[in-house]
Coordinates of C-alpha atoms and ligand atoms in Angstrom, one line a residue:
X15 CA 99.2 86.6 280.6
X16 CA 97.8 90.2 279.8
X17 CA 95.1 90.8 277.8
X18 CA 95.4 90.0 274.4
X19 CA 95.0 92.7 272.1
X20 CA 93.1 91.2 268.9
X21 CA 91.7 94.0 267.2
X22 CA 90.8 93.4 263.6
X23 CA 89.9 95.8 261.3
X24 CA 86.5 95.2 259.7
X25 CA 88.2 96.9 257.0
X26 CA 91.4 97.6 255.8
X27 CA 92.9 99.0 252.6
X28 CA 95.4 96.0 252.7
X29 CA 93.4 93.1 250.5
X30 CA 94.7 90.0 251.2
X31 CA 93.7 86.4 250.1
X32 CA 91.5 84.5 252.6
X33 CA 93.6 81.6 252.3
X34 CA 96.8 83.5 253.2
X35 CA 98.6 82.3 256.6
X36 CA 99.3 86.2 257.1
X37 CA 96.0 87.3 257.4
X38 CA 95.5 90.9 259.3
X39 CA 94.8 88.7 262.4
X40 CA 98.3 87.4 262.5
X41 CA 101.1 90.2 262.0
X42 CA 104.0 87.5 262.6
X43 CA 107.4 88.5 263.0
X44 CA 110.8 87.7 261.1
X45 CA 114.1 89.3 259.7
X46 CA 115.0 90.1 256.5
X47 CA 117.6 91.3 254.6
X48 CA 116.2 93.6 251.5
X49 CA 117.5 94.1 248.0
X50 CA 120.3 97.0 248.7
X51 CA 121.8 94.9 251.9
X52 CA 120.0 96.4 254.7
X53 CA 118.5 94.4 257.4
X54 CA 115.3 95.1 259.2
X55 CA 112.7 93.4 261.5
X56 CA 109.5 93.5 259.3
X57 CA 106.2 91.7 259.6
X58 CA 104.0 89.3 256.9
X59 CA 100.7 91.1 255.7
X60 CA 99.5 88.6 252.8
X61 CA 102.4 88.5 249.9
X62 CA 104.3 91.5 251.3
X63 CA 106.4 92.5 254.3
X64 CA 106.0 95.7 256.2
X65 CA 109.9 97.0 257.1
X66 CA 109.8 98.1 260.7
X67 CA 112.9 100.2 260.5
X68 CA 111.7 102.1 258.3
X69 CA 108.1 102.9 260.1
X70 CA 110.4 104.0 263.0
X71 CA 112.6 106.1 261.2
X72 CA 109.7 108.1 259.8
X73 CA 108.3 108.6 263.4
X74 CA 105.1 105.7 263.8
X75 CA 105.8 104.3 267.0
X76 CA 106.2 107.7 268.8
X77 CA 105.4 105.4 272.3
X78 CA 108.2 102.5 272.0
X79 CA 110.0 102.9 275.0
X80 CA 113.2 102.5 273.6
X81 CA 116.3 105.4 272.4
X82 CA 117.7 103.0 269.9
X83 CA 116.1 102.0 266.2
X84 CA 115.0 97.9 267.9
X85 CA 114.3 97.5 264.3
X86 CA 117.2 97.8 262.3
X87 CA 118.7 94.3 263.4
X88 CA 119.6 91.0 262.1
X89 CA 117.3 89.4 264.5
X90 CA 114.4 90.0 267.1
X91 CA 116.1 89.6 270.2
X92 CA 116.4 93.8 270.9
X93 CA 112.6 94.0 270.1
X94 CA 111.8 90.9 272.6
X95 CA 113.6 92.4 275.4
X96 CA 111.6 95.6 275.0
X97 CA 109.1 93.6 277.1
X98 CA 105.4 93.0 276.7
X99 CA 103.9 96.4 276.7
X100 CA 106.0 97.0 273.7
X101 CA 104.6 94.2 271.7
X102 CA 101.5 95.1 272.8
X103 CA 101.9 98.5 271.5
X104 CA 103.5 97.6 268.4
X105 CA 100.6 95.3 267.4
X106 CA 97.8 97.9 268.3
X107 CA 99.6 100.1 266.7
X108 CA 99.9 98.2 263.2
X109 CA 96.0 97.7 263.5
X110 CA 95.4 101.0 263.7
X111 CA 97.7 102.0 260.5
X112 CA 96.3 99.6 258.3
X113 CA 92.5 100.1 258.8
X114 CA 90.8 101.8 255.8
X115 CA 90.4 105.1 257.6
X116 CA 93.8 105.4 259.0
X117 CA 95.4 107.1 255.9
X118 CA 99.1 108.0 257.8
X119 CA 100.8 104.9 255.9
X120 CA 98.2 104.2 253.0
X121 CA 98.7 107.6 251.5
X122 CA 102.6 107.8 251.5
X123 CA 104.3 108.5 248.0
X124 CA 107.3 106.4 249.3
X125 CA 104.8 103.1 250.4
X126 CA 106.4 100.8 248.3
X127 CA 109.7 101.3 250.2
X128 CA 108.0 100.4 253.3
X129 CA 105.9 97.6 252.5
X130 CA 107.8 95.5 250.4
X131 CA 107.1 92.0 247.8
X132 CA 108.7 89.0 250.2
X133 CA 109.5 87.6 247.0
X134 CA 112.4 90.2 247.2
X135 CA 113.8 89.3 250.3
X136 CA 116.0 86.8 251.9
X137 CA 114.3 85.5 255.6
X138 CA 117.2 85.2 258.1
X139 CA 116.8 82.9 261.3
X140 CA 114.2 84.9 263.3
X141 CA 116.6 85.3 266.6
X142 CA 119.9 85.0 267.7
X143 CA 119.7 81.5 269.4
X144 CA 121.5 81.7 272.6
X145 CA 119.8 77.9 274.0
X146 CA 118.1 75.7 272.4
X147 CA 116.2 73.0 274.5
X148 CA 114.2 70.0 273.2
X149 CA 111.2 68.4 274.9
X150 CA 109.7 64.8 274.2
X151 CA 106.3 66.0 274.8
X152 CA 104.1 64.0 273.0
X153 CA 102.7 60.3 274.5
X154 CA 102.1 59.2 271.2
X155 CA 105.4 60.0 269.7
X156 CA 106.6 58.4 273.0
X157 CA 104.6 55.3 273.1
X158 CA 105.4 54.2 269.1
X159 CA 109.2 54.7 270.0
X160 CA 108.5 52.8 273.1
X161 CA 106.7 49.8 270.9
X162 CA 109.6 50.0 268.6
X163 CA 112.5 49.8 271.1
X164 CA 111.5 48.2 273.8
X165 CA 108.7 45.6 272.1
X166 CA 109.1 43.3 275.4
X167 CA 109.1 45.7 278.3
X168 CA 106.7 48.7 278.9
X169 CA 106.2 51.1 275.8
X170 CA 106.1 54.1 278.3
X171 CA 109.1 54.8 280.6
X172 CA 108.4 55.3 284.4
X173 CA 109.0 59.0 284.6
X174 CA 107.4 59.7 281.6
X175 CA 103.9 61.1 282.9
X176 CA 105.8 62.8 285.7
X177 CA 108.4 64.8 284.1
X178 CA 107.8 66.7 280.7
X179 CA 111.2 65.0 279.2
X180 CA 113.7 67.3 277.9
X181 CA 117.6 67.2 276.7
X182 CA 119.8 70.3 276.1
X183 CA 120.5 70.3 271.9
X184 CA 122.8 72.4 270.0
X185 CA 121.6 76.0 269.4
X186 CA 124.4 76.9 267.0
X187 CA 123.3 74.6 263.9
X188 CA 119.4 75.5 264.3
X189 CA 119.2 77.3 260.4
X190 CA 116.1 78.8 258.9
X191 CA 114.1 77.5 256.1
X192 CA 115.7 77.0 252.9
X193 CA 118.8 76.5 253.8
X194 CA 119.8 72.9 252.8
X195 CA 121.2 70.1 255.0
X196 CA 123.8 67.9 254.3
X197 CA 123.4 64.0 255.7
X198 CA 125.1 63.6 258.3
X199 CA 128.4 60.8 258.8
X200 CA 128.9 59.6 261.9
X201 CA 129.2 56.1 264.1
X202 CA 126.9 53.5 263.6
X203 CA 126.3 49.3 265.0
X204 CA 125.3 47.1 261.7
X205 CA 122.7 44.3 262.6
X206 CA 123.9 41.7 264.3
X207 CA 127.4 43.4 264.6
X208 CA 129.3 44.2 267.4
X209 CA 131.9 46.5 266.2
X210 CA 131.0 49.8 264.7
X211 CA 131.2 51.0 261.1
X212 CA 131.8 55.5 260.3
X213 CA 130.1 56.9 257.4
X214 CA 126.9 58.5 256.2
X215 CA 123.9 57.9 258.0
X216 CA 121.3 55.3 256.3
X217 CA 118.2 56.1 258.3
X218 CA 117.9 60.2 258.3
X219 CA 114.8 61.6 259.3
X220 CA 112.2 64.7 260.2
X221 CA 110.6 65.2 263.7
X222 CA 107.5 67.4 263.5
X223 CA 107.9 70.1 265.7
X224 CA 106.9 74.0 267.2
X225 CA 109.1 75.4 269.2
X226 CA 108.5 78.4 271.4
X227 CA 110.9 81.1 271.8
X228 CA 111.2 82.6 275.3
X229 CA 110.3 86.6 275.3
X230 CA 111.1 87.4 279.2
X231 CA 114.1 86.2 281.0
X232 CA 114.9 85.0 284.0
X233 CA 117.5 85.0 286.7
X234 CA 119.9 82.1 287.8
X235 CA 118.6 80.8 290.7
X236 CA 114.8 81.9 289.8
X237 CA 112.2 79.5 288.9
X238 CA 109.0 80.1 286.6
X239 CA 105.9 79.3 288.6
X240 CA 103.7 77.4 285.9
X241 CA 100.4 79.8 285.9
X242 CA 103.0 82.6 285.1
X243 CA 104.6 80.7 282.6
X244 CA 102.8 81.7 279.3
X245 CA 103.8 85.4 280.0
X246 CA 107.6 84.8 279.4
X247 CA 106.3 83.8 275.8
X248 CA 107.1 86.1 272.8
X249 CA 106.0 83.2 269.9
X250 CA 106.2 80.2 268.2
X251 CA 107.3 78.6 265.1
X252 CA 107.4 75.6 263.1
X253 CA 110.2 73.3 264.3
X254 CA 112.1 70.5 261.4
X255 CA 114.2 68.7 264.1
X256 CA 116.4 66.1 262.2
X257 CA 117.3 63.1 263.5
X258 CA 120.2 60.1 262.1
X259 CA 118.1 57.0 263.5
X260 CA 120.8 54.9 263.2
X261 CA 123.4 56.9 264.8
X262 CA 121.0 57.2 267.6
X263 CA 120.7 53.9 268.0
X264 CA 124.1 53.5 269.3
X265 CA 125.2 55.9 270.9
X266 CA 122.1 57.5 273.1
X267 CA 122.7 54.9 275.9
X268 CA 123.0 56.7 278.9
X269 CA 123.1 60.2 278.1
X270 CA 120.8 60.6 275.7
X271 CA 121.5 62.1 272.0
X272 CA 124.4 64.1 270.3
X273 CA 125.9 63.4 267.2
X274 CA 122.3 61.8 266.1
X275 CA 120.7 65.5 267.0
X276 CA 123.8 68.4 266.1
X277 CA 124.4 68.7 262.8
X278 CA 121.0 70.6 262.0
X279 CA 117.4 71.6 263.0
X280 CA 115.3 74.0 260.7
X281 CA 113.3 76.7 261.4
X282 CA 110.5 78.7 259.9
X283 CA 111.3 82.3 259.4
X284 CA 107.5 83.7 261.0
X285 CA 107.6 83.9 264.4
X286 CA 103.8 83.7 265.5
X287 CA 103.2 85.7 268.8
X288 CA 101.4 84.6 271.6
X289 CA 98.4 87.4 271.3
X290 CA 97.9 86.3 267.5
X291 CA 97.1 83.0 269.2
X292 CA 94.5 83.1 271.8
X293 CA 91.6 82.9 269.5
X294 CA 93.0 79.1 269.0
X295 CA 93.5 78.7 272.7
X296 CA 92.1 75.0 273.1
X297 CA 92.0 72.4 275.9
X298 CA 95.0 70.3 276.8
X299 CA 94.6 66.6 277.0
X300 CA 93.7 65.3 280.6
X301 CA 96.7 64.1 282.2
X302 CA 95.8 60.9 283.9
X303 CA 98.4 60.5 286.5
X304 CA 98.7 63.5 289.2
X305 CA 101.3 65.5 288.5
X306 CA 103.7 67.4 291.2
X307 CA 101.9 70.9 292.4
X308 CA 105.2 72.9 290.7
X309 CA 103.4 70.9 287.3
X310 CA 99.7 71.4 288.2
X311 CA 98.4 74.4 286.2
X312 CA 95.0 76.8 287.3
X313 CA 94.0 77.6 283.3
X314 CA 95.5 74.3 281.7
X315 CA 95.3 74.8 278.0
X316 CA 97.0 74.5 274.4
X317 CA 96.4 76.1 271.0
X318 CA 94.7 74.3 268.0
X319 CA 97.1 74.5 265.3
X320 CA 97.1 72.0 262.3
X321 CA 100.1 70.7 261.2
X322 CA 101.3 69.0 257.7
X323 CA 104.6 67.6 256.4
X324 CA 105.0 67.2 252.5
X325 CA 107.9 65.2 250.6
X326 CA 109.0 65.9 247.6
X327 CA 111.4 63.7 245.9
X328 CA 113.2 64.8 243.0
X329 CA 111.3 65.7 239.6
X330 CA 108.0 64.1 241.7
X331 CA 105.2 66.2 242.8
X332 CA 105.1 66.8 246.7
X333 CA 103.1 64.2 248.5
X334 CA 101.6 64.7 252.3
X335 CA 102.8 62.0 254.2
X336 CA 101.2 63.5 257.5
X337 CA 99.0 65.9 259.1
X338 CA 98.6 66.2 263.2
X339 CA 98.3 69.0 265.8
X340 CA 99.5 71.1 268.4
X341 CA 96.6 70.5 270.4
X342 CA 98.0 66.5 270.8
X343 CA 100.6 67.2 273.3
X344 CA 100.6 65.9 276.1
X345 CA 102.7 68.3 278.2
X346 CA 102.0 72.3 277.7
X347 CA 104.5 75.0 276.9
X348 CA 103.6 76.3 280.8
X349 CA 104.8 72.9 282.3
X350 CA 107.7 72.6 279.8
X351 CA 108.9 76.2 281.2
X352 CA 108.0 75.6 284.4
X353 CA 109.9 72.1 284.4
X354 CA 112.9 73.6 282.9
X355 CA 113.6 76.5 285.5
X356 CA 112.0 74.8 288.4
X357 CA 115.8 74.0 289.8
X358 CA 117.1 77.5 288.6
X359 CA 118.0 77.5 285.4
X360 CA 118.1 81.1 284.1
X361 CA 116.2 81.6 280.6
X362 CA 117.5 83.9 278.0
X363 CA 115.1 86.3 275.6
X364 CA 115.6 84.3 272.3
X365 CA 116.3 80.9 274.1
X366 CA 114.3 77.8 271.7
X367 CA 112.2 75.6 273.3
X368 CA 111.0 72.7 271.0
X369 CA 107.9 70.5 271.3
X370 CA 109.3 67.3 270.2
X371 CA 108.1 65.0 267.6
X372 CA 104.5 65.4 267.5
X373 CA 102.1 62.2 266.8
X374 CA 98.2 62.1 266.9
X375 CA 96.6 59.6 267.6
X376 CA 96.0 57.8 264.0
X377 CA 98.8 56.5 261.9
X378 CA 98.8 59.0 259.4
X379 CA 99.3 61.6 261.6
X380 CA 102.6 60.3 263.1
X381 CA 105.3 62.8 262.9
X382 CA 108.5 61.1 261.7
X383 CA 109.3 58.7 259.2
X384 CA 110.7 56.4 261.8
X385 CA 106.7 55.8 262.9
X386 CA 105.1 56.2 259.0
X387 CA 107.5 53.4 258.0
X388 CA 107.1 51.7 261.5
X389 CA 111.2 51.6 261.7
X390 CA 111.0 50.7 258.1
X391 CA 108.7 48.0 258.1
X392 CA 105.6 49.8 256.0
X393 CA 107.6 51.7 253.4
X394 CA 105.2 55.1 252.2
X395 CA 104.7 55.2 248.4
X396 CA 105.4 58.8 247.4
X397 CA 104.5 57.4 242.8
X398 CA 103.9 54.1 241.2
X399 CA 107.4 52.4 241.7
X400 CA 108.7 55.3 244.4
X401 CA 108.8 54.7 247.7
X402 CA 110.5 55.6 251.4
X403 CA 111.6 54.2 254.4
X404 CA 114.0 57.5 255.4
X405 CA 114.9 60.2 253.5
X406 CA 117.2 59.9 250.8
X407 CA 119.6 62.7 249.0
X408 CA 117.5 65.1 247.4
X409 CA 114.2 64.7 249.3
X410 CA 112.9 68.2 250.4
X411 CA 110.9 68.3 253.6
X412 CA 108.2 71.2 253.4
X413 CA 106.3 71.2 257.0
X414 CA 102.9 74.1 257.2
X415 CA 101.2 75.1 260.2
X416 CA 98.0 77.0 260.9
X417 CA 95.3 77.7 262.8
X418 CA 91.9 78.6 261.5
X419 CA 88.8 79.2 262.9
X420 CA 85.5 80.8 261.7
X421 CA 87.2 82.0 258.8
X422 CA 90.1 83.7 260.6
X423 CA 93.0 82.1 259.5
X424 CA 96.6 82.8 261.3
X425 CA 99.6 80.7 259.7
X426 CA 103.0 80.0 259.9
X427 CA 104.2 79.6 256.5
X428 CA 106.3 76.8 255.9
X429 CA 109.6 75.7 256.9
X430 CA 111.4 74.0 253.3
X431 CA 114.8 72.4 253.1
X432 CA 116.8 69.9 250.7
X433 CA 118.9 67.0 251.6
X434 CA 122.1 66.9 250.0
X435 CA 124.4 64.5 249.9
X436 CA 127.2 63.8 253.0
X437 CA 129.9 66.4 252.4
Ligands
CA521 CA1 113.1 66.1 268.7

């Protein structure tokens, strides 16, 4: 990767609240639509969100390599392929037009056109999702299923420490926080049956996931060596992967899930890039078993980033029902990359990479309900007299993510939604 470009203002004549996720350090990305219909890329300072199109329009980024307004789109995918340098720019760039003794934007009569309340926008899905992949990254996540499933043979598959574990999802239903999901209906085996029964699932859950979103592509037939990896990163966000337990249950054997996975995965609406990152850049665990040299990486590390999962059911107060971290998994976004091109398969700007579920190591940092509850077993109270095994209609799922360090703090917001009832 480049050289990150972290330069904070000591000052700037922006205040915002030290316990905001979108701190100056952070500058995420998303898409909005604004009041009169327009959309725009624009990026979180604090409570309010700076519209991009508009800064280009009046002439700020005079050095964007670029003829066309990348900016005045319903997603970030003609901004990604502008390419590194461009980001770079663009962020350096912001720096410089919010410090205190830059007055270009801070003295503009028309400033509250540009930098706008995001309580008056609506956030669209960040990118237009051509792929969306999910990983299975996380040996804790992995070894509780493991327990679960397979309580008489080995918790942890052969190939598990040799191959970060992946499946091909469905990009097309990924939505963006706050937009409600209905349960799903599909197939499902009753205990001790042996016939099948159709109708809404019983046992819906949350996975606990970031995903990364790919900012380079690359072409069929190419691989991504693993030390290059991290450069074909734009950013990450926070990743709500639902799951039907019980329609998994029958029909993952052999190819793994479908109906269990499709019908919806959430999305926060920041995109967090790479450079806002590397202050948070962490070691990875140690893997214990050697792994193949197209796996083994020079610089191995992750990013320290605390994760939470609140659930509100209706007319209660939300509870926190877990907290983990990034820093847990045991397979990197490099090797995930690298793993997933290393027999050709081309990568497209925009393309979803998620973590999988991610566990720590203590029980209250487990990531789904299906390891809280222990398949059910240890219900969580949520009030006196309330309590769950899975979600039920009406639950909303609110999942946070930040990092924070030395009181820089760079967040991710939240990704929100409602379960409603099967359609
Ligand atoms: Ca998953």
């Amino acid at each position: 990767m480049s050289t990150p470009v972290f330069l904070v203002p000591e000052t700037s004549w922006i205040a915002v609240s030290p316990d905001s996720d979108f701190s100056l350090n952070n500058l995420p990305y998303g898409v909005a639509r604004f009041p009169k219909g327009e959309f725009s890329v624009v990026v979180a300072i604090g409570d309010y969100a700076l519209n991009l199109s508009r800064l280009y329009k009046r002439g700020y980024f005079p050095e964007l390599n670029t003829e066309k307004n990348p900016f005045r789109k319903s997603s970030l995918n003609a901004f990604i392929r502008l390419g590194r340098p461009s980001w770079t720019y663009v962020r350096r760039r912001l720096l410089e037009l919010l410090d205190l003794k830059n007055t270009e934007l801070q003295k503009r009569k028309d400033l509250s056109k540009i930098l706008v309340p995001q309580s008056l926008l609506t956030f669209l899905l960040p990118v237009e999702i051509s792929n969306y992949t999910d990983f299975y990254s996380s040996l804790e996540h992995a070894s509780n299923v493991g327990k679960m499933f397979r309580p008489d043979g080995d918790a942890m598959l052969p190939n598990w420490k040799h191959i970060p574990v992946g499946y091909h999802g469905r990009a097309s239903s990924v939505v963006v926080s706050g937009y409600p999901i209905h349960r799903p209906k599909g197939q499902t085996l009753p205990e001790g049956s042996e016939v099948p029964v159709f109708g809404p699932s019983r046992l819906l859950d949350f996975e606990l996931e970031m995903a990364f979103i790919v900012g380079k592509s690359n072409a069929l037939g190419e691989s991504v060596p693993v030390d290059k990896a991290e450069d074909h990163l734009f950013g990450m966000t926070i990743f709500n992967d639902w799951s039907a337990r019980d329609i998994q249950k029958w029909e993952y054997v052999p190819l793994g899930p479908f109906l269990a996975k499709n019908f919806a995965s959430s999305m926060s609406p920041w995109v967090v890039t790479m450079d806002a990152l590397q202050p948070f850049r962490t070691e990875a665990p140690v893997q214990d078993v050697e792994v193949l040299p197209y796996l083994r990486e020079k610089n191995r590390g992750t990013y320290d980033i605390k994760l939470q999962v609140d659930i509100q059911a209706a007319e209660l107060p939300a509870v926190t029902v877990c907290r983990s971290n990034f820093k847990y998994l045991y397979w990197t976004m490099a090797q995930q990359l690298a793993h997933h091109t290393v027999g050709g398969c081309n990568m497209q700007v925009g393309d979803v990479c998620a973590s999988g579920t991610i566990s720590g190591p203590s029980p209250d940092s487990y990531g789904s309900m299906l390891e809280l509850s222990w398949k059910g077993s240890k219900p969580l109270m949520l009030a006196e007299g309330v309590e769950r095994r899975f979600l039920q209609d009406g639950d909303v799922v609110e999942m946070r993510a930040y990092c924070e360090k030395e009181g820089i703090r760079v967040g991710f917001g939240a990704v929100r939604t409602e379960i409603l009832p099967s359609k």
